[in-house]
mmCIF file of C-alpha atoms in Angstrom:
data_model
loop_
_atom_site.group_PDB
_atom_site.id
_atom_site.type_symbol
_atom_site.label_atom_id
_atom_site.label_comp_id
_atom_site.label_asym_id
_atom_site.label_seq_id
_atom_site.Cartn_x
_atom_site.Cartn_y
_atom_site.Cartn_z
ATOM 1 C CA MET A 1 4.241 63.312 15.626
ATOM 2 C CA TYR A 2 3.817 66.683 17.535
ATOM 3 C CA ILE A 3 5.514 67.081 20.806
ATOM 4 C CA LYS A 4 3.749 69.563 23.171
ATOM 5 C CA ARG A 5 6.213 72.251 24.044
ATOM 6 C CA ALA A 6 6.452 73.659 27.445
ATOM 7 C CA ILE A 7 6.837 77.338 25.966
ATOM 8 C CA GLU A 8 3.307 77.306 24.392
ATOM 9 C CA GLU A 9 1.685 79.277 27.084
ATOM 10 C CA THR A 10 4.497 81.834 27.128
ATOM 11 C CA VAL A 11 4.253 82.310 23.282
ATOM 12 C CA MET A 12 0.396 83.068 23.490
ATOM 13 C CA LYS A 13 0.980 85.499 26.318
ATOM 14 C CA VAL A 14 3.638 87.397 24.668
ATOM 15 C CA SER A 15 1.531 87.544 21.281
ATOM 16 C CA LYS A 16 -1.179 89.265 23.226
ATOM 17 C CA MET A 17 1.318 91.837 24.366
ATOM 18 C CA PHE A 18 2.910 93.136 21.352
ATOM 19 C CA PRO A 19 2.040 93.567 17.519
ATOM 20 C CA VAL A 20 5.065 91.400 16.539
ATOM 21 C CA LEU A 21 6.092 88.019 18.215
ATOM 22 C CA LEU A 22 9.623 86.801 17.072
ATOM 23 C CA VAL A 23 10.697 83.331 18.025
ATOM 24 C CA THR A 24 14.345 82.691 17.715
ATOM 25 C CA GLY A 25 16.626 79.865 18.275
ATOM 26 C CA PRO A 26 18.821 77.331 16.636
ATOM 27 C CA ARG A 27 17.822 75.386 13.463
ATOM 28 C CA GLN A 28 15.358 72.541 13.802
ATOM 29 C CA VAL A 29 14.391 73.066 17.262
ATOM 30 C CA GLY A 30 10.722 73.239 16.235
ATOM 31 C CA LYS A 31 10.094 77.014 15.795
ATOM 32 C CA THR A 32 7.931 76.995 12.774
ATOM 33 C CA THR A 33 6.182 73.583 13.987
ATOM 34 C CA LEU A 34 5.352 75.309 17.365
ATOM 35 C CA LEU A 35 3.779 78.404 15.681
ATOM 36 C CA GLN A 36 1.897 76.595 12.955
ATOM 37 C CA LYS A 37 0.405 74.366 15.706
ATOM 38 C CA LEU A 38 -0.641 77.478 17.760
ATOM 39 C CA ALA A 39 -1.874 79.370 14.635
ATOM 40 C CA GLU A 40 -4.478 76.601 14.017
ATOM 41 C CA ASN A 41 -4.722 77.734 10.246
ATOM 42 C CA GLU A 42 -5.896 81.096 11.427
ATOM 43 C CA ARG A 43 -2.860 82.976 9.875
ATOM 44 C CA ARG A 44 -0.895 82.614 6.431
ATOM 45 C CA TYR A 45 2.197 80.938 6.330
ATOM 46 C CA VAL A 46 5.144 81.993 4.167
ATOM 47 C CA THR A 47 8.832 81.007 4.363
ATOM 48 C CA LEU A 48 11.657 82.993 3.143
ATOM 49 C CA ASP A 49 13.470 79.874 2.416
ATOM 50 C CA ASP A 50 11.689 80.081 -0.818
ATOM 51 C CA PRO A 51 13.898 81.974 -3.270
ATOM 52 C CA ASP A 52 11.190 83.525 -5.222
ATOM 53 C CA VAL A 53 9.388 84.722 -2.090
ATOM 54 C CA ARG A 54 12.592 85.974 -0.684
ATOM 55 C CA TYR A 55 13.321 87.974 -3.802
ATOM 56 C CA LEU A 56 9.832 89.613 -3.631
ATOM 57 C CA ALA A 57 10.386 90.365 0.120
ATOM 58 C CA LYS A 58 14.010 91.906 -0.548
ATOM 59 C CA ARG A 59 13.036 93.770 -3.807
ATOM 60 C CA ASP A 60 9.411 94.998 -2.767
ATOM 61 C CA PRO A 61 8.699 94.582 0.984
ATOM 62 C CA ALA A 62 5.522 96.636 0.726
ATOM 63 C CA LEU A 63 4.221 94.627 -2.009
ATOM 64 C CA PHE A 64 5.274 91.436 -0.086
ATOM 65 C CA LEU A 65 3.200 92.603 2.967
ATOM 66 C CA GLN A 66 0.142 93.400 0.546
ATOM 67 C CA ARG A 67 0.578 89.744 -0.985
ATOM 68 C CA TYR A 68 0.796 88.092 2.443
ATOM 69 C CA THR A 69 -1.588 90.175 4.552
ATOM 70 C CA PRO A 70 -1.518 89.694 8.427
ATOM 71 C CA PRO A 71 -2.129 87.760 10.445
ATOM 72 C CA VAL A 72 0.760 86.133 9.114
ATOM 73 C CA LEU A 73 3.600 83.815 10.168
ATOM 74 C CA ILE A 74 6.888 84.754 8.308
ATOM 75 C CA ASP A 75 9.525 82.245 8.558
ATOM 76 C CA GLU A 76 13.371 82.853 8.654
ATOM 77 C CA ILE A 77 13.076 86.538 8.640
ATOM 78 C CA GLN A 78 16.905 86.906 8.825
ATOM 79 C CA TYR A 79 17.032 86.288 4.892
ATOM 80 C CA ALA A 80 15.082 89.509 4.325
ATOM 81 C CA THR A 81 15.544 91.934 6.964
ATOM 82 C CA GLU A 82 14.499 94.592 4.578
ATOM 83 C CA LEU A 83 11.009 93.696 5.695
ATOM 84 C CA LEU A 84 11.377 94.917 9.205
ATOM 85 C CA PRO A 85 10.803 98.823 8.473
ATOM 86 C CA TYR A 86 7.586 97.651 6.853
ATOM 87 C CA ILE A 87 6.510 95.561 9.574
ATOM 88 C CA LYS A 88 7.100 98.248 11.895
ATOM 89 C CA MET A 89 4.904 100.558 9.775
ATOM 90 C CA HIS A 90 2.118 97.968 9.655
ATOM 91 C CA ALA A 91 2.233 97.394 13.563
ATOM 92 C CA ASP A 92 2.138 101.255 13.956
ATOM 93 C CA THR A 93 -1.005 101.601 11.588
ATOM 94 C CA ALA A 94 -2.869 98.410 12.466
ATOM 95 C CA LYS A 95 -2.255 98.577 16.169
ATOM 96 C CA ARG A 96 -3.300 94.769 16.649
ATOM 97 C CA LYS A 97 -1.510 92.463 18.911
ATOM 98 C CA GLY A 98 -0.064 89.436 17.592
ATOM 99 C CA ASP A 99 -0.588 90.415 14.056
ATOM 100 C CA ILE A 100 2.821 89.092 12.750
ATOM 101 C CA TRP A 101 4.678 86.416 13.784
ATOM 102 C CA ILE A 102 8.237 85.852 12.836
ATOM 103 C CA THR A 103 10.945 83.207 13.284
ATOM 104 C CA GLY A 104 14.759 83.513 13.012
ATOM 105 C CA SER A 105 17.530 80.967 13.290
ATOM 106 C CA GLN A 106 20.304 83.565 13.195
ATOM 107 C CA ALA A 107 20.127 85.960 16.015
ATOM 108 C CA PHE A 108 23.679 87.341 15.541
ATOM 109 C CA GLN A 109 22.615 89.381 12.459
ATOM 110 C CA LEU A 110 18.885 89.546 13.191
ATOM 111 C CA MET A 111 18.867 90.990 16.525
ATOM 112 C CA LYS A 112 20.527 94.212 15.715
ATOM 113 C CA ASN A 113 17.980 94.691 12.974
ATOM 114 C CA VAL A 114 15.085 93.853 15.178
ATOM 115 C CA SER A 115 16.316 96.087 17.995
ATOM 116 C CA GLU A 116 16.598 99.066 15.698
ATOM 117 C CA SER A 117 13.532 98.420 13.509
ATOM 118 C CA LEU A 118 11.083 97.080 16.041
ATOM 119 C CA VAL A 119 11.784 98.543 19.497
ATOM 120 C CA GLY A 120 8.748 98.415 21.734
ATOM 121 C CA ARG A 121 6.891 96.504 19.063
ATOM 122 C CA VAL A 122 8.395 93.114 19.231
ATOM 123 C CA GLY A 123 8.030 90.445 21.991
ATOM 124 C CA ILE A 124 11.200 88.024 21.634
ATOM 125 C CA ILE A 125 11.135 84.457 22.728
ATOM 126 C CA ASN A 126 14.002 82.125 22.687
ATOM 127 C CA LEU A 127 13.237 78.386 21.712
ATOM 128 C CA LEU A 128 15.758 75.734 22.304
ATOM 129 C CA GLY A 129 15.746 72.091 21.897
ATOM 130 C CA LEU A 130 13.460 69.621 23.869
ATOM 131 C CA SER A 131 13.557 69.691 27.697
ATOM 132 C CA ASP A 132 13.231 66.453 29.798
ATOM 133 C CA ALA A 133 9.730 67.906 30.816
ATOM 134 C CA GLU A 134 8.765 67.906 27.151
ATOM 135 C CA ILE A 135 10.390 64.413 26.441
ATOM 136 C CA TYR A 136 8.997 62.728 29.344
ATOM 137 C CA GLU A 137 5.673 64.644 29.519
ATOM 138 C CA TYR A 138 5.750 66.110 32.822
ATOM 139 C CA ASN A 139 5.163 69.637 34.183
ATOM 140 C CA SER A 140 7.793 72.470 33.306
ATOM 141 C CA GLU A 141 8.661 75.038 35.679
ATOM 142 C CA PRO A 142 11.531 77.444 36.477
ATOM 143 C CA PHE A 143 14.141 75.482 38.600
ATOM 144 C CA SER A 144 14.401 76.233 42.200
ATOM 145 C CA THR A 145 16.521 74.620 44.737
ATOM 146 C CA GLN A 146 13.853 74.759 47.522
ATOM 147 C CA PRO A 147 12.948 71.627 49.491
ATOM 148 C CA GLU A 148 9.277 72.134 49.254
ATOM 149 C CA ARG A 149 9.486 72.252 45.233
ATOM 150 C CA LEU A 150 11.750 69.308 45.212
ATOM 151 C CA LEU A 151 9.633 67.157 47.470
ATOM 152 C CA LYS A 152 6.484 68.086 45.489
ATOM 153 C CA ARG A 153 8.248 67.293 42.159
ATOM 154 C CA ARG A 154 9.381 63.976 43.655
ATOM 155 C CA ASN A 155 6.053 62.421 43.053
ATOM 156 C CA ASN A 156 5.504 63.525 39.760
ATOM 157 C CA VAL A 157 8.681 62.470 37.619
ATOM 158 C CA LYS A 158 10.213 59.156 36.830
ATOM 159 C CA GLU A 159 13.365 57.879 38.146
ATOM 160 C CA ARG A 160 16.051 57.204 35.590
ATOM 161 C CA GLY A 161 19.333 55.273 36.008
ATOM 162 C CA MET A 162 22.786 56.223 34.753
ATOM 163 C CA ASN A 163 22.405 54.273 31.443
ATOM 164 C CA GLU A 164 19.076 56.291 30.639
ATOM 165 C CA ILE A 165 20.532 59.588 31.567
ATOM 166 C CA PHE A 166 23.417 59.023 29.289
ATOM 167 C CA VAL A 167 21.153 57.781 26.408
ATOM 168 C CA ARG A 168 19.230 61.274 26.942
ATOM 169 C CA ILE A 169 22.671 63.247 26.941
ATOM 170 C CA PHE A 170 24.128 61.367 23.933
ATOM 171 C CA ARG A 171 20.849 61.734 21.765
ATOM 172 C CA GLY A 172 20.590 65.393 22.561
ATOM 173 C CA SER A 173 17.603 67.642 22.307
ATOM 174 C CA MET A 174 16.504 67.976 18.576
ATOM 175 C CA PRO A 175 12.839 67.196 18.351
ATOM 176 C CA GLU A 176 13.010 65.177 15.218
ATOM 177 C CA LEU A 177 15.070 62.658 16.946
ATOM 178 C CA TYR A 178 12.097 61.950 19.304
ATOM 179 C CA ALA A 179 9.419 62.455 16.853
ATOM 180 C CA ASP A 180 10.536 59.855 14.457
ATOM 181 C CA GLU A 181 12.347 56.866 15.711
ATOM 182 C CA ASN A 182 13.604 55.948 12.173
ATOM 183 C CA VAL A 183 15.721 59.072 12.001
ATOM 184 C CA ASP A 184 19.415 57.931 12.347
ATOM 185 C CA TRP A 185 21.361 59.999 15.051
ATOM 186 C CA GLU A 186 24.787 60.316 13.004
ATOM 187 C CA THR A 187 23.143 61.261 9.692
ATOM 188 C CA TYR A 188 20.998 63.538 11.409
ATOM 189 C CA TYR A 189 23.627 65.630 13.047
ATOM 190 C CA ARG A 190 25.929 65.515 10.192
ATOM 191 C CA SER A 191 23.309 67.006 8.149
ATOM 192 C CA TYR A 192 22.550 69.488 10.875
ATOM 193 C CA VAL A 193 26.222 70.683 10.891
ATOM 194 C CA ASN A 194 26.446 70.834 7.077
ATOM 195 C CA THR A 195 23.485 72.974 6.803
ATOM 196 C CA TYR A 196 24.569 75.252 9.537
ATOM 197 C CA LEU A 197 27.933 75.732 8.167
ATOM 198 C CA GLN A 198 26.972 75.866 4.337
ATOM 199 C CA ARG A 199 23.957 78.160 4.825
ATOM 200 C CA ASP A 200 24.169 80.338 8.112
ATOM 201 C CA ILE A 201 27.867 80.551 8.443
ATOM 202 C CA ARG A 202 28.850 81.202 5.001
ATOM 203 C CA ASP A 203 25.990 83.379 4.022
ATOM 204 C CA LEU A 204 25.641 85.408 7.319
ATOM 205 C CA ALA A 205 28.828 85.506 9.171
ATOM 206 C CA GLN A 206 31.178 85.957 6.305
ATOM 207 C CA VAL A 207 33.383 83.060 7.339
ATOM 208 C CA ALA A 208 35.953 82.360 4.684
ATOM 209 C CA ASP A 209 36.847 78.960 5.530
ATOM 210 C CA GLU A 210 34.094 76.350 6.698
ATOM 211 C CA MET A 211 36.491 73.804 7.784
ATOM 212 C CA SER A 212 38.501 75.995 10.028
ATOM 213 C CA PHE A 213 34.921 77.055 11.603
ATOM 214 C CA TYR A 214 33.922 73.204 11.929
ATOM 215 C CA ASN A 215 37.414 72.603 13.488
ATOM 216 C CA PHE A 216 36.605 75.445 15.910
ATOM 217 C CA MET A 217 33.332 74.228 16.821
ATOM 218 C CA THR A 218 34.956 70.863 17.784
ATOM 219 C CA VAL A 219 37.315 72.527 19.974
ATOM 220 C CA VAL A 220 34.382 74.379 21.814
ATOM 221 C CA ALA A 221 32.570 71.138 22.205
ATOM 222 C CA ALA A 222 35.632 69.814 23.865
ATOM 223 C CA HIS A 223 35.661 72.742 26.210
ATOM 224 C CA THR A 224 32.011 72.477 27.297
ATOM 225 C CA SER A 225 31.448 73.337 30.922
ATOM 226 C CA LYS A 226 35.019 75.235 31.203
ATOM 227 C CA PRO A 227 35.780 78.809 31.501
ATOM 228 C CA VAL A 228 36.277 80.801 28.311
ATOM 229 C CA VAL A 229 40.229 81.327 27.593
ATOM 230 C CA TYR A 230 40.382 82.803 23.943
ATOM 231 C CA GLU A 231 43.920 82.049 23.712
ATOM 232 C CA GLU A 232 43.594 78.511 24.494
ATOM 233 C CA LEU A 233 40.605 78.132 22.168
ATOM 234 C CA ALA A 234 42.699 79.912 19.328
ATOM 235 C CA ASN A 235 45.800 77.700 19.923
ATOM 236 C CA ALA A 236 43.680 74.635 19.796
ATOM 237 C CA ALA A 237 41.757 75.685 16.668
ATOM 238 C CA ASP A 238 44.982 77.202 15.091
ATOM 239 C CA ILE A 239 43.443 80.670 14.673
ATOM 240 C CA THR A 240 43.902 83.993 16.239
ATOM 241 C CA ALA A 241 42.410 84.904 19.754
ATOM 242 C CA PRO A 242 40.371 87.832 18.007
ATOM 243 C CA THR A 243 39.052 85.329 15.638
ATOM 244 C CA ALA A 244 38.185 82.871 18.359
ATOM 245 C CA LYS A 245 36.265 85.662 20.027
ATOM 246 C CA LYS A 246 34.426 86.638 16.860
ATOM 247 C CA TRP A 247 33.539 82.901 16.117
ATOM 248 C CA LEU A 248 32.435 82.228 19.863
ATOM 249 C CA SER A 249 29.939 85.189 19.587
ATOM 250 C CA ILE A 250 28.583 83.753 16.484
ATOM 251 C CA LEU A 251 28.057 80.367 18.424
ATOM 252 C CA VAL A 252 26.468 82.330 21.273
ATOM 253 C CA SER A 253 24.108 84.117 18.963
ATOM 254 C CA SER A 254 23.170 81.048 17.037
ATOM 255 C CA HIS A 255 22.146 79.345 20.404
ATOM 256 C CA ILE A 256 24.783 76.760 19.939
ATOM 257 C CA ILE A 257 26.365 77.534 23.189
ATOM 258 C CA ALA A 258 25.422 79.621 26.210
ATOM 259 C CA LEU A 259 28.054 81.892 28.438
ATOM 260 C CA VAL A 260 27.422 81.671 32.113
ATOM 261 C CA GLN A 261 28.553 85.037 33.715
ATOM 262 C CA PRO A 262 30.559 84.805 36.894
ATOM 263 C CA TYR A 263 28.835 85.847 40.025
ATOM 264 C CA TYR A 264 30.184 89.036 41.386
ATOM 265 C CA ASN A 265 29.811 90.898 44.735
ATOM 266 C CA ASN A 266 32.198 93.458 46.138
ATOM 267 C CA ALA A 267 32.195 91.534 49.482
ATOM 268 C CA LEU A 268 33.863 88.628 47.245
ATOM 269 C CA LYS A 269 37.632 89.689 46.731
ATOM 270 C CA ARG A 270 39.170 87.264 44.571
ATOM 271 C CA VAL A 271 36.658 86.356 41.754
ATOM 272 C CA ILE A 272 37.899 85.567 38.401
ATOM 273 C CA LYS A 273 35.430 87.231 35.875
ATOM 274 C CA MET A 274 35.838 85.217 32.874
ATOM 275 C CA PRO A 275 32.599 83.480 31.597
ATOM 276 C CA LEU A 276 31.924 79.692 31.496
ATOM 277 C CA MET A 277 30.532 78.076 28.551
ATOM 278 C CA HIS A 278 28.218 75.177 27.708
ATOM 279 C CA MET A 279 27.098 73.418 24.713
ATOM 280 C CA LEU A 280 23.207 73.684 24.851
ATOM 281 C CA ASP A 281 22.653 70.344 22.802
ATOM 282 C CA THR A 282 24.846 67.549 24.308
ATOM 283 C CA GLY A 283 23.923 65.493 21.033
ATOM 284 C CA LEU A 284 25.682 67.859 18.958
ATOM 285 C CA ALA A 285 28.741 68.048 21.120
ATOM 286 C CA ALA A 286 28.854 64.041 21.183
ATOM 287 C CA TYR A 287 28.551 64.122 17.513
ATOM 288 C CA LEU A 288 31.446 66.784 16.842
ATOM 289 C CA LEU A 289 33.629 64.849 19.179
ATOM 290 C CA LYS A 290 32.973 61.515 17.594
ATOM 291 C CA TRP A 291 31.548 59.585 20.421
ATOM 292 C CA GLY A 292 29.989 56.476 18.947
ATOM 293 C CA ASN A 293 27.352 55.517 21.639
ATOM 294 C CA PRO A 294 26.057 56.485 25.295
ATOM 295 C CA GLU A 295 28.158 53.687 26.804
ATOM 296 C CA ALA A 296 31.359 54.979 25.514
ATOM 297 C CA LEU A 297 30.386 58.529 26.395
ATOM 298 C CA GLU A 298 29.519 57.523 29.997
ATOM 299 C CA ARG A 299 32.923 55.871 30.543
ATOM 300 C CA GLY A 300 34.992 58.384 28.707
ATOM 301 C CA ALA A 301 37.196 61.158 30.179
ATOM 302 C CA MET A 302 34.314 63.793 29.233
ATOM 303 C CA SER A 303 31.454 62.323 30.913
ATOM 304 C CA GLY A 304 31.420 64.606 33.749
ATOM 305 C CA ALA A 305 31.728 67.814 31.570
ATOM 306 C CA PHE A 306 28.629 66.401 29.407
ATOM 307 C CA PHE A 307 26.707 65.583 32.656
ATOM 308 C CA GLU A 308 27.105 69.054 33.754
ATOM 309 C CA SER A 309 26.255 70.970 30.423
ATOM 310 C CA TYR A 310 23.121 68.586 30.331
ATOM 311 C CA VAL A 311 22.144 69.766 33.814
ATOM 312 C CA PHE A 312 22.926 73.204 33.051
ATOM 313 C CA SER A 313 20.932 73.119 29.921
ATOM 314 C CA GLU A 314 17.897 71.786 31.704
ATOM 315 C CA ILE A 315 18.023 74.443 34.171
ATOM 316 C CA TYR A 316 18.621 77.248 31.569
ATOM 317 C CA LYS A 317 15.587 75.924 29.466
ATOM 318 C CA SER A 318 13.354 75.773 32.463
ATOM 319 C CA TYR A 319 13.387 79.426 32.705
ATOM 320 C CA LEU A 320 13.364 80.383 29.065
ATOM 321 C CA ASN A 321 10.174 78.220 28.596
ATOM 322 C CA SER A 322 8.575 80.231 31.375
ATOM 323 C CA GLY A 323 9.424 83.485 29.450
ATOM 324 C CA MET A 324 12.045 84.408 32.101
ATOM 325 C CA GLU A 325 15.704 85.426 31.609
ATOM 326 C CA PRO A 326 17.707 82.787 33.285
ATOM 327 C CA PRO A 327 19.377 84.039 36.640
ATOM 328 C CA ILE A 328 22.263 81.712 36.377
ATOM 329 C CA PHE A 329 25.765 82.521 37.484
ATOM 330 C CA TYR A 330 28.811 80.615 38.500
ATOM 331 C CA TYR A 331 31.550 81.166 40.903
ATOM 332 C CA ARG A 332 35.198 80.678 40.583
ATOM 333 C CA ASP A 333 38.067 82.538 42.471
ATOM 334 C CA LYS A 334 41.949 82.970 42.169
ATOM 335 C CA ASP A 335 42.292 80.000 44.637
ATOM 336 C CA GLN A 336 40.783 77.791 42.283
ATOM 337 C CA ARG A 337 37.686 77.436 44.221
ATOM 338 C CA GLU A 338 34.411 76.813 41.952
ATOM 339 C CA ILE A 339 30.720 76.585 42.309
ATOM 340 C CA ASP A 340 29.211 75.030 39.170
ATOM 341 C CA LEU A 341 26.088 77.213 39.161
ATOM 342 C CA LEU A 342 24.490 79.751 41.451
ATOM 343 C CA ILE A 343 20.735 80.941 40.834
ATOM 344 C CA TYR A 344 20.624 84.702 41.982
ATOM 345 C CA GLN A 345 17.249 86.557 42.081
ATOM 346 C CA ASN A 346 15.219 88.528 44.566
ATOM 347 C CA GLY A 347 18.237 89.202 46.690
ATOM 348 C CA SER A 348 19.294 85.614 47.191
ATOM 349 C CA VAL A 349 21.799 83.146 45.935
ATOM 350 C CA SER A 350 21.347 79.461 45.937
ATOM 351 C CA PRO A 351 24.451 77.432 45.324
ATOM 352 C CA ILE A 352 24.554 74.205 43.005
ATOM 353 C CA GLU A 353 27.046 71.611 42.550
ATOM 354 C CA ILE A 354 26.913 69.004 39.971
ATOM 355 C CA LYS A 355 28.612 65.689 40.201
ATOM 356 C CA LYS A 356 28.233 62.537 38.115
ATOM 357 C CA ALA A 357 28.225 60.420 41.216
ATOM 358 C CA ALA A 358 25.664 58.643 43.599
ATOM 359 C CA SER A 359 27.141 59.662 46.877
ATOM 360 C CA PRO A 360 29.442 62.728 46.286
ATOM 361 C CA GLY A 361 29.980 63.069 50.062
ATOM 362 C CA LYS A 362 30.100 66.653 51.910
ATOM 363 C CA THR A 363 33.080 67.415 50.024
ATOM 364 C CA ALA A 364 30.771 68.365 47.325
ATOM 365 C CA ILE A 365 29.800 71.439 49.184
ATOM 366 C CA LYS A 366 33.176 72.441 50.535
ATOM 367 C CA ASN A 367 33.254 75.425 48.427
ATOM 368 C CA PHE A 368 29.791 76.980 49.470
ATOM 369 C CA LYS A 369 31.558 78.524 52.330
ATOM 370 C CA VAL A 370 33.178 81.058 50.014
ATOM 371 C CA LEU A 371 29.999 82.858 49.895
ATOM 372 C CA GLU A 372 29.763 83.831 53.678
ATOM 373 C CA PRO A 373 31.112 87.189 53.076
ATOM 374 C CA ILE A 374 27.717 88.086 51.256
ATOM 375 C CA LEU A 375 25.807 86.999 53.979
ATOM 376 C CA GLU A 376 27.319 89.355 56.851
ATOM 377 C CA PRO A 377 29.458 91.778 54.634
ATOM 378 C CA GLU A 378 30.104 94.122 57.545
ATOM 379 C CA LYS A 379 32.081 91.385 59.205
ATOM 380 C CA PHE A 380 34.556 91.455 56.259
ATOM 381 C CA GLY A 381 35.034 95.190 56.006
ATOM 382 C CA ASN A 382 32.268 95.931 53.630
ATOM 383 C CA ILE A 383 28.954 98.072 53.664
ATOM 384 C CA SER A 384 25.856 96.163 54.991
ATOM 385 C CA GLU A 385 24.006 96.946 51.739
ATOM 386 C CA LEU A 386 26.054 94.319 49.919
ATOM 387 C CA LYS A 387 24.224 91.701 51.974
ATOM 388 C CA VAL A 388 22.659 88.827 49.904
ATOM 389 C CA ASN A 389 20.641 85.889 51.599
ATOM 390 C CA ILE A 390 22.066 82.490 50.926
ATOM 391 C CA GLU A 391 19.332 80.077 50.156
ATOM 392 C CA THR A 392 19.084 76.228 50.133
ATOM 393 C CA GLY A 393 21.892 74.665 48.115
ATOM 394 C CA ASN A 394 21.737 71.535 46.101
ATOM 395 C CA VAL A 395 24.173 68.765 44.920
ATOM 396 C CA ILE A 396 22.747 67.591 41.606
ATOM 397 C CA CYS A 397 24.073 64.013 41.129
ATOM 398 C CA MET A 398 22.940 60.322 40.447
ATOM 399 C CA ALA A 399 21.624 59.963 43.916
ATOM 400 C CA ARG A 400 18.588 57.307 44.098
ATOM 401 C CA GLU A 401 16.551 59.588 46.378
ATOM 402 C CA LEU A 402 16.069 63.318 47.509
ATOM 403 C CA LEU A 403 17.971 63.580 50.863
ATOM 404 C CA PRO A 404 19.236 66.360 52.965
ATOM 405 C CA LEU A 405 22.931 66.523 53.103
ATOM 406 C CA ASP A 406 22.913 68.906 56.099
ATOM 407 C CA GLU A 407 20.476 71.534 57.453
ATOM 408 C CA LYS A 408 20.902 73.615 54.309
ATOM 409 C CA ASN A 409 21.763 71.492 51.461
ATOM 410 C CA TRP A 410 20.390 68.714 49.657
ATOM 411 C CA TYR A 411 21.311 65.810 47.421
ATOM 412 C CA VAL A 412 19.029 66.049 44.416
ATOM 413 C CA PRO A 413 18.701 63.288 41.849
ATOM 414 C CA VAL A 414 19.404 64.661 38.210
ATOM 415 C CA TRP A 415 16.162 63.186 36.842
ATOM 416 C CA MET A 416 14.244 65.385 39.209
ATOM 417 C CA ILE A 417 15.640 68.734 38.055
#
């Protein structure tokens, strides 16, 4: 069963802008299925997973493009990056928009080659797992904290309780788990991890010890929604800090995790500048940490961290699916004051706190006041050019209803985001 993807319109728009379209993202999130659906049999399809096809692509790229003439969809381009200079030559000669579509699961090797070979000729789209909008079939739009948007959205989404939310968090975002109810969750993720380790990591990242990397992935899952401290990750995984840094970059470029950069403004004096990390698929994190069912996860010590990473990933995907770079940051200072997320765009910042509670209370927004120096920087000894507006804040939680917390902040039920 094909699940309609929120990013479809973005894919077609970008394809009309560039000769080459690259869709990248983790394994099994539906990149090929999406492009084959949009192609409607109007372009040839070839996968470099096939060893014979891959051999031709690597040995004689020019002959490959003669054999598979555009318009063409080339799957798993990272296995034969020798094709990229020839794709560039074709794009320059044919001058046709959307002539070549390519997919790649492993951006950490692929992006360097793409940027060098196809600069100005390729439109790059990042596809992640399913969002709530896709699973529950409602409209997808970039997240905004504004009451007008939230009030309008209230009538178009279905209320879900704690049990349903944690079933969703536990299950994760992989399309196959939703397209076929007969797919066993544990078997699926075991196969997913084995494929990732045995093919992508061994072949492309030159990681000598797959089990050490698996152990590192488990440590990272246990640190989801926490700031990145390489020494802490290294000690827990029994590796060196430089190795932890290298391996974390592999997980970022593989779209297994996302790093959230700290929000910084010169008017804010005590900001900690380490990034925050989130696992992008909470189902994968649950598998790695051996949670056996949604009920145990919801009652467990990590339920708040999983809840926070789930909210982050939904907001993150809402921007990617619209073809936008997610304008998402977070705040933490040396006094241990934190704001879980900040949406910073158009000269304004919107603070967001995430709480796995039905009525978090006003203490949930107590740290929002740390942003006051950016509103009137001259009062704090800074230049007026540092001024940034502070927009409506949200407390995303398990509230039953969308309600104002005060004149500037709202409780937002998690199922509405």
